Short mmCIF file of N, CA, C and O in Angstrom, two decimals:
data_model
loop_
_atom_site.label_atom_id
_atom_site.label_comp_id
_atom_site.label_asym_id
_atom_site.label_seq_id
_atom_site.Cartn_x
_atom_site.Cartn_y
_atom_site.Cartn_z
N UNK A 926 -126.89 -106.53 -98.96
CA UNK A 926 -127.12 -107.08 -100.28
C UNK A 926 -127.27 -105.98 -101.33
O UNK A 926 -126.66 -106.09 -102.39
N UNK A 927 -128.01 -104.96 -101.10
CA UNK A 927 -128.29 -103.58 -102.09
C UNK A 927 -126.61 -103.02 -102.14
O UNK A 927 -126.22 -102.71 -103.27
N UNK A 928 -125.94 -102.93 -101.38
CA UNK A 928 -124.37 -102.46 -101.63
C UNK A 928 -123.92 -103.15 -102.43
O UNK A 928 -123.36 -102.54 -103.35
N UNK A 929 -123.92 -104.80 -102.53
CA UNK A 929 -123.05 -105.21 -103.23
C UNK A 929 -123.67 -105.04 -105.01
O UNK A 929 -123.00 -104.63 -105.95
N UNK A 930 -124.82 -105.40 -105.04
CA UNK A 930 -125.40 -105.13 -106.23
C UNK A 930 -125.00 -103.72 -106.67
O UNK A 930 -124.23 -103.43 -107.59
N UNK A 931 -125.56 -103.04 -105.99
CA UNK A 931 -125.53 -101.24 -106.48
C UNK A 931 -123.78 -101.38 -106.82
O UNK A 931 -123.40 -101.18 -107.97
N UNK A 932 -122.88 -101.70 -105.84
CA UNK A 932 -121.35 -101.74 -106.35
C UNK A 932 -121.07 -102.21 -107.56
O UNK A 932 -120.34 -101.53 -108.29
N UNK A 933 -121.77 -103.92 -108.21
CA UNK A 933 -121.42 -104.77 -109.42
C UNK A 933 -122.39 -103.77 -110.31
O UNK A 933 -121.68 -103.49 -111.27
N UNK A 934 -123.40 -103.23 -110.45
CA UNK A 934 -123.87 -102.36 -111.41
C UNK A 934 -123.07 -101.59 -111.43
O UNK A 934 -122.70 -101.46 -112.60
N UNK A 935 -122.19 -100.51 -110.35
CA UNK A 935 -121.47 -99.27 -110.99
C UNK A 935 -120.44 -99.55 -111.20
O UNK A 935 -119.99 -98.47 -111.60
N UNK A 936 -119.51 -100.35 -111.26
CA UNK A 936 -118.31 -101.20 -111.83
C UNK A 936 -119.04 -101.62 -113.33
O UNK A 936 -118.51 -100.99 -114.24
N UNK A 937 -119.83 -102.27 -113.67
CA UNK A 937 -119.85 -102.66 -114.80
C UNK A 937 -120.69 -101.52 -115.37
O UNK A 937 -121.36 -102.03 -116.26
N UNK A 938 -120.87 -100.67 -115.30
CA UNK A 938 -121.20 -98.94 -116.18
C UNK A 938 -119.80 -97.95 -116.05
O UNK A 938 -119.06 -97.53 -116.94
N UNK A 939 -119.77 -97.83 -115.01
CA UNK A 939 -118.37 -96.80 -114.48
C UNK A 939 -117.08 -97.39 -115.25
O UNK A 939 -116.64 -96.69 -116.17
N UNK A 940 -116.48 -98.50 -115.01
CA UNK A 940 -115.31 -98.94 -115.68
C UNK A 940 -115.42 -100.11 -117.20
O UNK A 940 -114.77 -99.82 -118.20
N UNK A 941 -116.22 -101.27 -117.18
CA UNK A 941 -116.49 -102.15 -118.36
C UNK A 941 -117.31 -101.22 -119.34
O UNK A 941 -116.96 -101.02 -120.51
N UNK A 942 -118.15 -100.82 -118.90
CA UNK A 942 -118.97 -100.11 -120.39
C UNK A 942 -117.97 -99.11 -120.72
O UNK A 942 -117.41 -99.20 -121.81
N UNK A 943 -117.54 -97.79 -119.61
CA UNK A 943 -116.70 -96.73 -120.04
C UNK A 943 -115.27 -97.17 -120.60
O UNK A 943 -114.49 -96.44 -121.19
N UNK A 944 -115.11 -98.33 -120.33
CA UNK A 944 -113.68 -98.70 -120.99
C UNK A 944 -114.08 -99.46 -122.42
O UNK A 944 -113.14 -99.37 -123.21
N UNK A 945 -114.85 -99.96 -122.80
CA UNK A 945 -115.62 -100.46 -124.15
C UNK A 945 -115.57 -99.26 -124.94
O UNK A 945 -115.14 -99.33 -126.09
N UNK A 946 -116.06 -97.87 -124.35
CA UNK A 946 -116.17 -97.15 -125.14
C UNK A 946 -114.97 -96.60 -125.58
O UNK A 946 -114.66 -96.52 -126.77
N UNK A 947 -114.31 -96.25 -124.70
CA UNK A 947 -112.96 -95.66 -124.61
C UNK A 947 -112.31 -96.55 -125.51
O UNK A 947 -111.79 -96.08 -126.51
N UNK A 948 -112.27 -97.71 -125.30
CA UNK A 948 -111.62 -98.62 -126.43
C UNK A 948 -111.81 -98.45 -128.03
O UNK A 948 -110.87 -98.09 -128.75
N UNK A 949 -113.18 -98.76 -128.55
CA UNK A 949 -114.18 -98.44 -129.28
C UNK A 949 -113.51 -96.57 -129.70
O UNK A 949 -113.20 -96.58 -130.89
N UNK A 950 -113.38 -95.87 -129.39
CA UNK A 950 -113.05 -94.94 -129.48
C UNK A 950 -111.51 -94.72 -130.59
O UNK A 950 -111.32 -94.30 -131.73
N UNK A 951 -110.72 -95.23 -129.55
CA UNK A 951 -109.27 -95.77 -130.00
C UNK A 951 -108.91 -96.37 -131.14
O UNK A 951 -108.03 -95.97 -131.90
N UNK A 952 -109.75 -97.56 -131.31
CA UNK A 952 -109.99 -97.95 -132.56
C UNK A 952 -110.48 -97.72 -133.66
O UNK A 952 -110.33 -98.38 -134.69
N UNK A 953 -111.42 -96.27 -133.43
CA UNK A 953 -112.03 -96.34 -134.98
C UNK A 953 -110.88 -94.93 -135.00
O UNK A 953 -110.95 -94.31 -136.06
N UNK A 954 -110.00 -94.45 -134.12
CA UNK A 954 -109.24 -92.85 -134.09
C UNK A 954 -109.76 -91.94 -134.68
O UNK A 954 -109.44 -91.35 -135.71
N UNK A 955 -110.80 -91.79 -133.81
CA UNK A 955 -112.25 -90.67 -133.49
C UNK A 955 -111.75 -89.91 -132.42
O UNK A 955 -111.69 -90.34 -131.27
N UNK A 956 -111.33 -88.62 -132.81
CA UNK A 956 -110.62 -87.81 -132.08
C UNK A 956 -111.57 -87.17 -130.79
O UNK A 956 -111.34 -87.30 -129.59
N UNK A 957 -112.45 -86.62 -131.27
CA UNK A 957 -114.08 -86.53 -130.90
C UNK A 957 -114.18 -87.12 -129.32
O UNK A 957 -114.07 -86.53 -128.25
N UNK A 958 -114.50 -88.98 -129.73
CA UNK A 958 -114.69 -89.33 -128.41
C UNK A 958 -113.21 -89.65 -128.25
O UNK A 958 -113.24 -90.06 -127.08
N UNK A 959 -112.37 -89.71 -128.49
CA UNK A 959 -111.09 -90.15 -127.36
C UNK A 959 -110.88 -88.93 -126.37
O UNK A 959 -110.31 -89.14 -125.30
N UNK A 960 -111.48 -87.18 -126.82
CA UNK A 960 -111.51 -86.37 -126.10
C UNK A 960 -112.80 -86.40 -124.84
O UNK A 960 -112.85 -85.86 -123.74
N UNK A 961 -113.48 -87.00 -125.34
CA UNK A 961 -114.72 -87.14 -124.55
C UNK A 961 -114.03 -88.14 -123.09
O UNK A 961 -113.87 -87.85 -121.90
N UNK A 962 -113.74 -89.42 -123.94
CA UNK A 962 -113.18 -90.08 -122.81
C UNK A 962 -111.85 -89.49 -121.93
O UNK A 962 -111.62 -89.60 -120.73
N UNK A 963 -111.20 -88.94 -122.83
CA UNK A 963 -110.19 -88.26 -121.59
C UNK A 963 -110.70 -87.52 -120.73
O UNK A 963 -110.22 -87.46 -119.60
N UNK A 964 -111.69 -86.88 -121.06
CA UNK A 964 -112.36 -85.97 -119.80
C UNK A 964 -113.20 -86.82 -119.21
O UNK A 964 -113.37 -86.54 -118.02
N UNK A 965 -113.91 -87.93 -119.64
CA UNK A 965 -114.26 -88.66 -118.24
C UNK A 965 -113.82 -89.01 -117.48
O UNK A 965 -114.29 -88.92 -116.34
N UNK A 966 -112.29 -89.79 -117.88
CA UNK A 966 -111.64 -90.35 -116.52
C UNK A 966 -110.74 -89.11 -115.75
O UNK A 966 -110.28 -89.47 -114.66
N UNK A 967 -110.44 -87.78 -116.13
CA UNK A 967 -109.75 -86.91 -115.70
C UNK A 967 -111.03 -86.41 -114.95
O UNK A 967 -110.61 -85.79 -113.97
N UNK A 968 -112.47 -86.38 -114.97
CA UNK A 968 -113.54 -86.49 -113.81
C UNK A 968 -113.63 -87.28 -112.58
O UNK A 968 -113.71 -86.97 -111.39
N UNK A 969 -113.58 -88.72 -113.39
CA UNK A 969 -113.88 -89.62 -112.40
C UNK A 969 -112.98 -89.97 -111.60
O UNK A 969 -113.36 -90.67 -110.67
N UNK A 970 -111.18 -89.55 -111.68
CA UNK A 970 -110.05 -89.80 -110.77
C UNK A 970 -110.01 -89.38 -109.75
O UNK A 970 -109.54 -89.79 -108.69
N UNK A 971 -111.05 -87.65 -110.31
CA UNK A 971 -111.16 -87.12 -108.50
C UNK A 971 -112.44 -87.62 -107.47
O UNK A 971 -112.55 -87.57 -106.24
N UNK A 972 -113.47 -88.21 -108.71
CA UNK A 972 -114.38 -88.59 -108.11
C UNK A 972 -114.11 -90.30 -107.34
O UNK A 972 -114.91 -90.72 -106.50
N UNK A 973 -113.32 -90.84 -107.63
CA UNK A 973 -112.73 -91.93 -106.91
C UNK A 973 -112.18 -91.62 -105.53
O UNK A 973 -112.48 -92.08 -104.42
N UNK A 974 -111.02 -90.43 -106.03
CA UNK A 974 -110.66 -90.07 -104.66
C UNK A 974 -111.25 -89.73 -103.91
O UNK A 974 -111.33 -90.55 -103.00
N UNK A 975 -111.97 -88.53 -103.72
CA UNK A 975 -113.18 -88.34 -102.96
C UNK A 975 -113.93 -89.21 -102.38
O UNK A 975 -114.31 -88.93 -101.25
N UNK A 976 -114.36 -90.50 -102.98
CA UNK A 976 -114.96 -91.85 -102.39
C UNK A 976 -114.36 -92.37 -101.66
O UNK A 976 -114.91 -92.92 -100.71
N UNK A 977 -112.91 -92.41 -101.82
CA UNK A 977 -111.82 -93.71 -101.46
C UNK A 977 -111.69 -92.94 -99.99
O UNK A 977 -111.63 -93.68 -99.01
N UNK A 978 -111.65 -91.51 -99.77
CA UNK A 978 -111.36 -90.66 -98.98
C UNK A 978 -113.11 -90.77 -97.78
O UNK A 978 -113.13 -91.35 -96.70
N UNK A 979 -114.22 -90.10 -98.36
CA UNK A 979 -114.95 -90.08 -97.70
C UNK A 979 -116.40 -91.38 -97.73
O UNK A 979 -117.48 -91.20 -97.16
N UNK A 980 -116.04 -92.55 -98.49
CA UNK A 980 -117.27 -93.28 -98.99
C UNK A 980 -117.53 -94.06 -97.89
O UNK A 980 -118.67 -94.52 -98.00
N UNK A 981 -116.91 -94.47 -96.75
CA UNK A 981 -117.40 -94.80 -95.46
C UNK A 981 -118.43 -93.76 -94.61
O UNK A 981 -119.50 -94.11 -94.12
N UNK A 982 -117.97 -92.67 -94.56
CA UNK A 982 -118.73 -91.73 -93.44
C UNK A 982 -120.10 -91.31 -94.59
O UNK A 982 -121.18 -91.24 -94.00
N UNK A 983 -120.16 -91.11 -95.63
CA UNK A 983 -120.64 -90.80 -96.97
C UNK A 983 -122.54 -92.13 -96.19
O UNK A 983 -123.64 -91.93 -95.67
N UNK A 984 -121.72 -93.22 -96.63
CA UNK A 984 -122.19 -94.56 -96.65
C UNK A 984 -123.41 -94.42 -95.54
O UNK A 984 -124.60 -94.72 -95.70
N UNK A 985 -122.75 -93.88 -94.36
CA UNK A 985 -123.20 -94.07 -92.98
C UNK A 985 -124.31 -92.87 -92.83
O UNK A 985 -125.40 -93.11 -92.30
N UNK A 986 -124.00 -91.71 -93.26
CA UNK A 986 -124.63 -90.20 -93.57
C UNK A 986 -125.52 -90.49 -94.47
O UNK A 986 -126.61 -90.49 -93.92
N UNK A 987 -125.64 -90.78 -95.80
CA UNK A 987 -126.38 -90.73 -96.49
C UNK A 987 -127.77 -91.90 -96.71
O UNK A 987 -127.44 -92.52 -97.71
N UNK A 988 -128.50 -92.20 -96.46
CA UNK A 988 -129.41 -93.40 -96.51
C UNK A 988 -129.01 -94.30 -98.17
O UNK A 988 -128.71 -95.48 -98.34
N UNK A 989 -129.11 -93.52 -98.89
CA UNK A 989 -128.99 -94.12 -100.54
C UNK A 989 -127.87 -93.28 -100.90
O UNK A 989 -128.00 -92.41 -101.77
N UNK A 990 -126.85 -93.45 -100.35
CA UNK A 990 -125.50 -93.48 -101.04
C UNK A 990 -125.13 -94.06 -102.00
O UNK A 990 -124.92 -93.49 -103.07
N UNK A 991 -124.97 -95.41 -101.79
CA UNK A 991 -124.70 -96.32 -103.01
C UNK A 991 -125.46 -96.33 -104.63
O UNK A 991 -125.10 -96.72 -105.74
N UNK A 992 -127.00 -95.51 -103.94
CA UNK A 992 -128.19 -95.37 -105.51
C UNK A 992 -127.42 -94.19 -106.09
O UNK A 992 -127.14 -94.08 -107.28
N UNK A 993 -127.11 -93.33 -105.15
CA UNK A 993 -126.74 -91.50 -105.15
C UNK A 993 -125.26 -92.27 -106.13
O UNK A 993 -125.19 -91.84 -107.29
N UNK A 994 -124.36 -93.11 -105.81
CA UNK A 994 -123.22 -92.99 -106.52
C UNK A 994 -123.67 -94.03 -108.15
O UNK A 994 -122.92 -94.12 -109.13
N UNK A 995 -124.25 -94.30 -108.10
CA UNK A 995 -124.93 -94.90 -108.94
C UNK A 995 -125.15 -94.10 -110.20
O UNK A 995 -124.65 -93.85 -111.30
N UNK A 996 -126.08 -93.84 -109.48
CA UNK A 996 -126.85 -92.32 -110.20
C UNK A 996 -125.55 -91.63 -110.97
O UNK A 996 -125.43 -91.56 -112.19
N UNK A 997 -124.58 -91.11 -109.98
CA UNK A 997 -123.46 -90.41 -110.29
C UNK A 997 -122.43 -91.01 -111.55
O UNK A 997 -121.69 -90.27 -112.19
N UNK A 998 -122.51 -92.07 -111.69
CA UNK A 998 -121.27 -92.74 -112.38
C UNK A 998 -121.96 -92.59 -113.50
O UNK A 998 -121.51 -91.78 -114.31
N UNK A 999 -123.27 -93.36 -113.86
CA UNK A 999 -123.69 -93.21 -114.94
C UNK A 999 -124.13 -91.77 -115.64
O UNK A 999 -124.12 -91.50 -116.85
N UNK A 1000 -124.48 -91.00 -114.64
CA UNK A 1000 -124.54 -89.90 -115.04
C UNK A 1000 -123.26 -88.86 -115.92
O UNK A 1000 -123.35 -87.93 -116.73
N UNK A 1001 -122.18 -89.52 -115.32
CA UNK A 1001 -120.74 -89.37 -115.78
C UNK A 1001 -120.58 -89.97 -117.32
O UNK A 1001 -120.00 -89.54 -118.32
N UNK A 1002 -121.15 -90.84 -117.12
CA UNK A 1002 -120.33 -92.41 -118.50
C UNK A 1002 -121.36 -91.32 -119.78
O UNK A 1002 -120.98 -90.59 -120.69
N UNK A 1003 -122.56 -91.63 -119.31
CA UNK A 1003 -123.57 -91.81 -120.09
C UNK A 1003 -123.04 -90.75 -121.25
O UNK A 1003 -122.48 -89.69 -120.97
N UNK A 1004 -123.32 -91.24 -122.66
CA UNK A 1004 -122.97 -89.75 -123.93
C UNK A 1004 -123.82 -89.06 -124.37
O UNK A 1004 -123.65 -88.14 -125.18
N UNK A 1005 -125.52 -89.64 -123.59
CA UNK A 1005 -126.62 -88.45 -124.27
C UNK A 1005 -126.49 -87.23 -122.60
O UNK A 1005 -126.92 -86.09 -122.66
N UNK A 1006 -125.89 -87.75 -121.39
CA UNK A 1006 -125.93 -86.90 -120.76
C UNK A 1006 -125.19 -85.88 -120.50
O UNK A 1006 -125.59 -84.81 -120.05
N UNK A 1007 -123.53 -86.30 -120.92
CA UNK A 1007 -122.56 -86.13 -120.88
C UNK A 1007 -122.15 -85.05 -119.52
O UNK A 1007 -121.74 -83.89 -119.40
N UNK A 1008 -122.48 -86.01 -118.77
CA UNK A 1008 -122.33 -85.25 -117.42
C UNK A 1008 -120.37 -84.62 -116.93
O UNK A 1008 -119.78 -83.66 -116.44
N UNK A 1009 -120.13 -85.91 -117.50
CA UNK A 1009 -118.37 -85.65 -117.61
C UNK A 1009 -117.76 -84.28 -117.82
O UNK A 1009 -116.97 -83.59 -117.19
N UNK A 1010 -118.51 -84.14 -119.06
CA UNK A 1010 -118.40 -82.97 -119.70
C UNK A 1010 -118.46 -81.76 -118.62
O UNK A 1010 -117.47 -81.15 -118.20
N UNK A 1011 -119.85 -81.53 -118.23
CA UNK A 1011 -120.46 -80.52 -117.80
C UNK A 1011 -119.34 -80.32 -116.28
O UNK A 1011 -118.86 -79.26 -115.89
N UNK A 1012 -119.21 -81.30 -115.84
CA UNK A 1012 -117.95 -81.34 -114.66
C UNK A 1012 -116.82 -80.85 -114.58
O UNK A 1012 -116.49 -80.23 -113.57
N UNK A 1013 -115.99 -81.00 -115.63
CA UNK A 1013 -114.82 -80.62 -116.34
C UNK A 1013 -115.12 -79.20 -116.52
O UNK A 1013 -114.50 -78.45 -115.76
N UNK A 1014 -115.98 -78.61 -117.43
CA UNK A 1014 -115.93 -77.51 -118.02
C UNK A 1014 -116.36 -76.55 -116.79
O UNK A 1014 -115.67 -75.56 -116.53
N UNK A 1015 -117.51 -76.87 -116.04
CA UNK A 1015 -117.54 -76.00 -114.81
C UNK A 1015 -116.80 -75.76 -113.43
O UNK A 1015 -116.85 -74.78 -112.69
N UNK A 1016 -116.25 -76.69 -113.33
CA UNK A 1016 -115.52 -76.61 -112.12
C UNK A 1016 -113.91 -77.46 -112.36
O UNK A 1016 -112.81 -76.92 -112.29
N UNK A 1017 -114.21 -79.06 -112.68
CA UNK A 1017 -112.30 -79.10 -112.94
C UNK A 1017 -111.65 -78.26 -113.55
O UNK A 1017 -110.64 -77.81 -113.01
N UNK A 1018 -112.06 -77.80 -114.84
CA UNK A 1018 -111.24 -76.96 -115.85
C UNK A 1018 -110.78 -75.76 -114.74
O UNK A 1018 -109.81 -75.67 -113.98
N UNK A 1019 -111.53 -75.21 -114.92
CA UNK A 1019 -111.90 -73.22 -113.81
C UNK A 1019 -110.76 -73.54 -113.08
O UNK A 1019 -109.73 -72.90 -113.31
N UNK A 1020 -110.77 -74.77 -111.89
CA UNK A 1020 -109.98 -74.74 -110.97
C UNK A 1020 -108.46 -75.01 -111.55
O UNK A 1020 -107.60 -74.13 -111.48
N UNK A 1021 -108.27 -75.96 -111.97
CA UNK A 1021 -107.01 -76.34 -112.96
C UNK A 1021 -106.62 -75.36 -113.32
O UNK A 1021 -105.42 -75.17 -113.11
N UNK A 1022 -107.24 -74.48 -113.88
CA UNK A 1022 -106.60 -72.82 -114.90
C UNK A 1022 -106.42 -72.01 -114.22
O UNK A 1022 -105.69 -71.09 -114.59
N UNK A 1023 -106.92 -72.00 -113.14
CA UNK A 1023 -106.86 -71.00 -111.49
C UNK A 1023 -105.85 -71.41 -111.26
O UNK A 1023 -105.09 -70.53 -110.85
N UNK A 1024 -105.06 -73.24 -111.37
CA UNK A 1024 -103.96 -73.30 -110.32
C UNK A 1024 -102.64 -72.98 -111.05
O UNK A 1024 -101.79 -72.35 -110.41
N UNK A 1025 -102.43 -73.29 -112.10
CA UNK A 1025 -101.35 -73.20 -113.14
C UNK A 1025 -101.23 -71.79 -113.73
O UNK A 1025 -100.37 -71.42 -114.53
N UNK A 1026 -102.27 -71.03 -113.18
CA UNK A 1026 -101.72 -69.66 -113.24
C UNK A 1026 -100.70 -68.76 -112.22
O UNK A 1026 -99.95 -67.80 -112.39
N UNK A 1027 -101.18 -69.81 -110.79
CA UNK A 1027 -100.72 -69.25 -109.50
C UNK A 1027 -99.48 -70.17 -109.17
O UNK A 1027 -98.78 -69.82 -108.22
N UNK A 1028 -99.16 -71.32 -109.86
CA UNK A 1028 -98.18 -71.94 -109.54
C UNK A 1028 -97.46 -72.14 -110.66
O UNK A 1028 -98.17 -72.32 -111.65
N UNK A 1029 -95.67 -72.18 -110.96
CA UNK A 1029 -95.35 -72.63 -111.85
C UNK A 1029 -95.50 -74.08 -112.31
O UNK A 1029 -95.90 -75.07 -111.70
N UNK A 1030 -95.07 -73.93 -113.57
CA UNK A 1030 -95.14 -75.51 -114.32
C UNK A 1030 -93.99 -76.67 -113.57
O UNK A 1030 -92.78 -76.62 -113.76
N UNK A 1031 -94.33 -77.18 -113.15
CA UNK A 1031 -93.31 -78.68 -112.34
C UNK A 1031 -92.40 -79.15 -113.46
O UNK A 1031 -92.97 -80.00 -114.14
N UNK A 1032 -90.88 -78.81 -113.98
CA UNK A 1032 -89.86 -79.46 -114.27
C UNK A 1032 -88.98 -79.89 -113.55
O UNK A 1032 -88.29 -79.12 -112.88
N UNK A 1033 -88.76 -81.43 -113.51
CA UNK A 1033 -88.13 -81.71 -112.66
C UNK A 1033 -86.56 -81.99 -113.12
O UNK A 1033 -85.62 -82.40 -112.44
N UNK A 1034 -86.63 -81.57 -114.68
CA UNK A 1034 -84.81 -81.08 -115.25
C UNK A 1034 -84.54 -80.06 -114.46
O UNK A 1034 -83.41 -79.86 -114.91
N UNK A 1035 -84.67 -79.16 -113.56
CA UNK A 1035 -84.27 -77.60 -113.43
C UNK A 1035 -83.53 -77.99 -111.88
O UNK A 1035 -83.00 -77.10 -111.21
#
């Protein structure tokens, strides 16, 4: 019963609120947050994968997984925490700029 709840709370913070905003964003063409929101979901795509990949063994390992991803999503969404942010800039970005230095750019005209 705590899974499915903890799941309908981080669905409706993680995707309905963050897509309200993101919307909300779009509409008033507030450059500001439409950058904010692009770096949330360019966070949260890997943080999906990572779930989709390990959220069974995760589930089973961790006692409060589901609070722990909880915790996590909103910690992501939220704009006084702007955890998104802090994700991106310390480690997605770094790594991203690490890889596109060591690999060329993918055209698939050539």
């Amino acid at each position: 019963m705590g899974q499915l709840v903890s799941t309908a709370i981080t669905v409706a913070i993680g995707f309905i609120y963050s897509g309200f905003l993101g919307y909300r964003a779009l509409s008033r063409c507030d450059e500001q947050a439409k950058q904010e929101y692009l770096v949330f979901w360019s966070v949260m795509g890997p943080s999906l994968v990572v779930e989709h990949l390990l959220g069974t063994i995760l589930a089973q390992v961790l006692p409060f997984y589901f609070l722990l991803r909880l915790v996590w999503i909103t910690w992501l969404v939220l704009p006084t925490t702007r955890g998104a942010d802090i994700v991106f800039n310390h480690f997605l970005g770094p790594a991203t700029r690490y890889w596109q230095t060591r690999n060329p750019p993918f055209n698939p005209t050539r």
